[in-house]
Short mmCIF file of N, CA and C in Angstrom, two decimals:
data_model
loop_
_atom_site.label_atom_id
_atom_site.label_comp_id
_atom_site.label_asym_id
_atom_site.label_seq_id
_atom_site.Cartn_x
_atom_site.Cartn_y
_atom_site.Cartn_z
N MET A 231 231.10 -79.40 401.05
CA MET A 231 229.57 -78.88 401.72
C MET A 231 229.00 -80.16 402.37
N THR A 232 228.51 -79.97 403.73
CA THR A 232 227.93 -80.85 404.44
C THR A 232 226.45 -80.43 404.63
N ILE A 233 225.47 -81.51 405.09
CA ILE A 233 224.08 -81.46 405.05
C ILE A 233 223.91 -80.66 406.72
N GLN A 234 224.80 -80.77 408.10
CA GLN A 234 224.69 -80.16 408.67
C GLN A 234 224.31 -78.96 409.07
N GLY A 235 224.78 -77.80 408.30
CA GLY A 235 224.61 -76.42 408.39
C GLY A 235 223.35 -76.03 408.15
N ILE A 236 222.95 -76.87 406.84
CA ILE A 236 221.45 -76.65 406.44
C ILE A 236 220.66 -77.35 407.66
N GLN A 237 220.82 -78.80 408.07
CA GLN A 237 219.92 -79.37 409.04
C GLN A 237 219.89 -78.41 410.19
N ASP A 238 220.51 -77.19 410.58
CA ASP A 238 220.84 -76.69 411.66
C ASP A 238 219.64 -75.72 411.75
N LYS A 239 219.73 -74.81 410.27
CA LYS A 239 218.87 -73.84 410.24
C LYS A 239 217.77 -74.57 410.01
N ILE A 240 217.41 -75.64 410.02
CA ILE A 240 215.92 -76.02 409.36
C ILE A 240 215.66 -75.88 410.88
N ARG A 241 216.63 -77.06 411.91
CA ARG A 241 215.68 -76.80 413.26
C ARG A 241 215.57 -75.44 413.72
N GLU A 242 216.50 -74.61 413.75
CA GLU A 242 215.81 -73.56 414.46
C GLU A 242 215.09 -72.66 413.81
N GLY A 243 214.72 -73.05 412.66
CA GLY A 243 213.72 -72.39 411.72
C GLY A 243 214.19 -70.78 411.25
N ASP A 244 215.46 -70.72 411.02
CA ASP A 244 215.74 -70.28 410.48
C ASP A 244 216.13 -70.03 408.82
N TYR A 245 215.20 -70.20 408.26
CA TYR A 245 215.18 -70.39 406.66
C TYR A 245 213.81 -70.05 405.88
N GLY A 246 213.82 -69.75 404.73
CA GLY A 246 213.10 -69.39 404.23
C GLY A 246 212.22 -70.65 402.73
N PHE A 247 211.08 -69.89 401.90
CA PHE A 247 210.88 -70.01 400.62
C PHE A 247 210.79 -69.48 399.70
N SER A 248 211.27 -69.94 398.55
CA SER A 248 211.01 -68.82 397.66
C SER A 248 209.90 -68.79 397.05
N GLU A 249 209.72 -68.05 396.40
CA GLU A 249 208.07 -67.90 395.42
C GLU A 249 207.68 -69.22 394.84
N HIS A 250 208.55 -69.43 394.27
CA HIS A 250 208.67 -70.65 393.17
C HIS A 250 208.46 -72.09 393.70
N ALA A 251 208.98 -71.83 395.38
CA ALA A 251 209.34 -72.87 395.61
C ALA A 251 207.20 -72.89 396.63
N VAL A 252 207.10 -71.88 396.92
CA VAL A 252 205.83 -72.21 397.81
C VAL A 252 204.67 -72.35 396.46
N LYS A 253 205.11 -71.92 395.40
CA LYS A 253 204.08 -72.13 394.30
C LYS A 253 203.94 -73.96 394.02
N ARG A 254 205.47 -74.17 393.88
CA ARG A 254 205.33 -75.84 393.39
C ARG A 254 205.03 -76.93 394.83
N MET A 255 205.05 -76.18 395.88
CA MET A 255 204.78 -77.12 396.96
C MET A 255 202.89 -77.31 396.89
N ILE A 256 202.36 -76.08 396.67
CA ILE A 256 201.25 -76.20 397.03
C ILE A 256 200.66 -76.96 395.86
N LYS A 257 201.17 -77.15 394.43
CA LYS A 257 200.89 -77.57 393.29
C LYS A 257 201.01 -79.42 393.35
N ARG A 258 202.28 -79.47 394.25
CA ARG A 258 202.67 -80.55 394.35
C ARG A 258 202.21 -81.36 395.82
N ALA A 259 201.11 -80.82 396.64
CA ALA A 259 200.65 -81.20 397.76
C ALA A 259 201.63 -81.24 398.85
N ILE A 260 202.98 -80.58 398.84
CA ILE A 260 203.87 -81.28 399.86
C ILE A 260 203.92 -79.80 400.89
N SER A 261 203.93 -80.63 402.08
CA SER A 261 203.88 -79.22 402.95
C SER A 261 205.12 -78.98 403.39
N ARG A 262 205.15 -77.93 404.58
CA ARG A 262 206.49 -77.15 404.83
C ARG A 262 206.71 -78.36 406.30
N LYS A 263 206.40 -79.21 406.64
CA LYS A 263 206.81 -80.48 407.83
C LYS A 263 207.24 -81.18 406.95
N GLU A 264 206.65 -81.81 405.60
CA GLU A 264 207.23 -82.64 404.48
C GLU A 264 208.69 -82.63 404.41
N VAL A 265 208.72 -80.94 403.85
CA VAL A 265 210.00 -80.29 403.33
C VAL A 265 211.11 -80.57 405.26
N GLU A 266 210.69 -80.33 405.94
CA GLU A 266 211.79 -80.40 407.27
C GLU A 266 211.82 -81.64 407.39
N GLU A 267 211.12 -82.59 407.59
CA GLU A 267 211.25 -83.84 407.72
C GLU A 267 212.35 -84.93 406.63
N ALA A 268 211.85 -84.09 405.49
CA ALA A 268 213.21 -84.87 404.61
C ALA A 268 214.44 -84.36 404.49
N VAL A 269 214.65 -82.66 404.87
CA VAL A 269 215.52 -82.39 404.95
C VAL A 269 216.74 -82.28 406.23
N LEU A 270 215.83 -82.94 407.26
CA LEU A 270 216.25 -83.03 408.66
C LEU A 270 217.20 -84.46 408.33
N GLN A 271 216.59 -85.52 407.76
CA GLN A 271 216.95 -86.87 407.65
C GLN A 271 217.19 -87.47 406.12
N GLY A 272 217.67 -85.80 405.76
CA GLY A 272 218.59 -86.35 403.96
C GLY A 272 219.74 -86.40 403.98
N GLU A 273 220.37 -86.52 402.55
CA GLU A 273 221.77 -86.37 401.95
C GLU A 273 221.42 -85.32 401.01
N ILE A 274 222.76 -84.78 401.30
CA ILE A 274 223.06 -84.30 399.69
C ILE A 274 223.54 -84.81 398.48
N ILE A 275 222.94 -84.84 397.61
CA ILE A 275 222.56 -85.86 396.10
C ILE A 275 223.64 -85.03 395.01
N GLU A 276 223.13 -83.82 395.21
CA GLU A 276 223.78 -82.69 394.06
C GLU A 276 224.44 -81.88 394.77
N GLU A 277 225.66 -80.82 394.02
CA GLU A 277 226.09 -79.83 394.38
C GLU A 277 225.95 -78.60 393.36
N TYR A 278 225.46 -77.71 393.52
CA TYR A 278 225.34 -76.47 392.54
C TYR A 278 225.95 -75.23 392.47
N PRO A 279 227.48 -75.23 393.02
CA PRO A 279 228.42 -74.16 393.89
C PRO A 279 228.29 -73.03 392.34
N LYS A 280 227.47 -73.04 391.79
CA LYS A 280 227.72 -71.86 390.73
C LYS A 280 226.00 -71.42 390.17
N ASP A 281 225.13 -71.96 391.21
CA ASP A 281 223.69 -71.83 390.45
C ASP A 281 223.40 -70.27 390.62
N LYS A 282 222.25 -70.03 389.59
CA LYS A 282 221.59 -69.10 389.01
C LYS A 282 222.11 -67.77 390.04
N TYR A 283 221.25 -68.04 391.24
CA TYR A 283 221.16 -67.20 392.30
C TYR A 283 222.50 -66.41 393.36
N SER A 284 222.67 -67.68 393.88
CA SER A 284 223.55 -68.66 395.12
C SER A 284 223.73 -69.98 395.34
N PRO A 285 225.24 -70.02 395.56
CA PRO A 285 224.99 -71.52 395.46
C PRO A 285 224.12 -72.55 396.07
N SER A 286 223.66 -73.53 395.37
CA SER A 286 222.66 -74.65 396.12
C SER A 286 223.29 -75.85 396.28
N CYS A 287 222.27 -76.92 397.02
CA CYS A 287 222.36 -78.33 396.76
C CYS A 287 221.25 -78.96 396.38
N LEU A 288 220.95 -80.06 396.01
CA LEU A 288 219.90 -81.01 395.87
C LEU A 288 219.71 -82.14 397.18
N VAL A 289 218.79 -82.03 397.76
CA VAL A 289 218.58 -83.44 399.52
C VAL A 289 218.01 -84.15 398.76
N HIS A 290 218.06 -85.12 399.38
CA HIS A 290 217.07 -86.24 398.91
C HIS A 290 216.84 -86.86 400.50
N GLY A 291 215.59 -87.06 400.94
CA GLY A 291 215.30 -87.57 401.92
C GLY A 291 213.78 -87.96 402.24
N LYS A 292 213.44 -88.85 403.04
CA LYS A 292 212.18 -88.75 403.22
C LYS A 292 211.12 -88.62 404.46
N THR A 293 209.94 -88.43 403.92
CA THR A 293 209.30 -87.81 405.23
C THR A 293 209.09 -89.24 406.52
N GLU A 294 208.28 -88.73 407.39
CA GLU A 294 208.17 -89.35 408.31
C GLU A 294 206.92 -90.81 407.78
N LYS A 295 206.38 -90.43 407.06
CA LYS A 295 205.49 -91.15 406.46
C LYS A 295 205.69 -91.97 404.70
N GLY A 296 207.47 -91.98 404.65
CA GLY A 296 207.93 -92.18 403.89
C GLY A 296 207.91 -92.01 402.53
N ARG A 297 207.64 -91.02 402.12
CA ARG A 297 207.62 -90.06 400.91
C ARG A 297 209.03 -89.62 400.46
N ASP A 298 209.39 -90.05 399.05
CA ASP A 298 210.73 -89.94 398.85
C ASP A 298 210.47 -88.07 398.40
N LEU A 299 211.17 -87.39 398.75
CA LEU A 299 210.93 -85.95 398.23
C LEU A 299 212.94 -85.56 397.75
N HIS A 300 212.77 -84.45 397.09
CA HIS A 300 214.01 -83.92 396.62
C HIS A 300 213.94 -82.29 397.27
N VAL A 301 214.30 -81.78 397.89
CA VAL A 301 214.39 -80.35 398.05
C VAL A 301 215.85 -79.63 397.95
N GLN A 302 215.48 -78.65 397.00
CA GLN A 302 217.18 -77.73 396.62
C GLN A 302 216.86 -76.37 397.44
N VAL A 303 218.17 -76.35 397.99
CA VAL A 303 218.31 -75.33 398.89
C VAL A 303 219.44 -74.85 398.44
N SER A 304 219.22 -73.43 399.15
CA SER A 304 220.57 -72.58 399.09
C SER A 304 221.46 -72.50 400.44
N LEU A 305 222.86 -72.35 399.83
CA LEU A 305 223.29 -72.98 401.21
C LEU A 305 223.74 -71.67 402.42
N PRO A 306 223.93 -72.22 403.64
CA PRO A 306 224.36 -71.37 404.67
C PRO A 306 225.36 -70.22 404.50
N PRO A 307 225.25 -68.57 404.79
CA PRO A 307 224.17 -68.62 405.85
C PRO A 307 222.58 -68.11 405.70
N VAL A 308 222.68 -67.98 404.29
CA VAL A 308 221.18 -67.83 404.28
C VAL A 308 220.45 -68.95 403.76
N VAL A 309 219.59 -69.69 404.23
CA VAL A 309 219.11 -71.21 403.83
C VAL A 309 217.43 -70.26 403.31
N VAL A 310 217.64 -70.91 401.79
CA VAL A 310 216.36 -70.56 401.22
C VAL A 310 215.86 -72.19 400.43
N VAL A 311 214.57 -72.51 400.47
CA VAL A 311 213.87 -73.66 399.62
C VAL A 311 213.77 -73.06 398.63
N ILE A 312 214.47 -73.23 397.56
CA ILE A 312 214.16 -73.18 395.99
C ILE A 312 212.82 -73.89 394.88
N THR A 313 212.96 -74.99 395.71
CA THR A 313 212.12 -76.21 395.03
C THR A 313 211.99 -77.31 395.58
N ALA A 314 211.16 -78.04 395.25
CA ALA A 314 210.75 -79.49 396.10
C ALA A 314 209.90 -80.24 395.37
N TYR A 315 210.24 -81.45 395.36
CA TYR A 315 209.35 -82.29 394.49
C TYR A 315 209.44 -83.75 394.73
N ASP A 316 208.58 -84.62 394.07
CA ASP A 316 209.01 -86.03 394.04
C ASP A 316 209.32 -86.17 392.89
N PRO A 317 210.70 -86.80 393.27
CA PRO A 317 211.53 -87.52 392.12
C PRO A 317 210.57 -88.88 391.59
N ASP A 318 211.38 -88.39 390.33
CA ASP A 318 210.50 -89.47 389.23
C ASP A 318 211.73 -90.70 389.17
N PRO A 319 211.20 -92.20 389.59
CA PRO A 319 211.85 -93.08 389.77
C PRO A 319 212.60 -93.07 388.04
N LYS A 320 211.72 -93.15 387.06
CA LYS A 320 212.21 -93.23 385.67
C LYS A 320 213.77 -92.35 385.42
N GLU A 321 213.65 -91.19 386.22
CA GLU A 321 214.94 -90.28 386.13
C GLU A 321 215.93 -90.54 386.98
N TRP A 322 215.39 -91.04 388.13
CA TRP A 322 216.58 -91.28 389.42
C TRP A 322 217.01 -92.57 389.75
N ILE A 323 217.95 -93.59 389.93
CA ILE A 323 218.56 -94.73 390.54
C ILE A 323 218.44 -94.43 392.21
N ASP A 324 217.25 -95.36 392.62
CA ASP A 324 217.41 -95.36 394.45
C ASP A 324 216.87 -93.31 394.45
N PHE A 325 216.63 -92.97 393.60
CA PHE A 325 216.40 -91.48 394.07
C PHE A 325 217.56 -90.26 394.18
N LYS A 326 218.76 -90.92 393.93
CA LYS A 326 219.64 -90.20 394.38
C LYS A 326 220.52 -90.10 393.32
N ILE A 327 220.97 -91.06 392.29
CA ILE A 327 221.70 -90.95 391.17
C ILE A 327 220.74 -90.31 389.72
N ARG A 328 221.32 -89.27 388.78
CA ARG A 328 220.66 -89.38 387.72
C ARG A 328 220.61 -90.45 386.44
N ARG A 329 219.74 -90.94 385.81
CA ARG A 329 220.10 -91.90 385.03
C ARG A 329 220.68 -91.47 383.99
#
């Protein structure tokens, strides 16, 4: 699994958001632009090949303003943002490895 296919879909605007992601993003004050920024310069830190609805992965990236975000996305051909959140430094080493 590579980040390139996901980033291509984001660049093309060919992706969507789950209802869960929209609710969480509103609650956490995470914008669509921030999700795009984080994914476009991010890296896959966890893979979920047997996720509940379809294979997905967790991407860690930073926004242009330096905000660390985790974005869970389904894998191409249909890319959907499943959730997005600010990683808790108590739970992550460098926001990339679970403690």
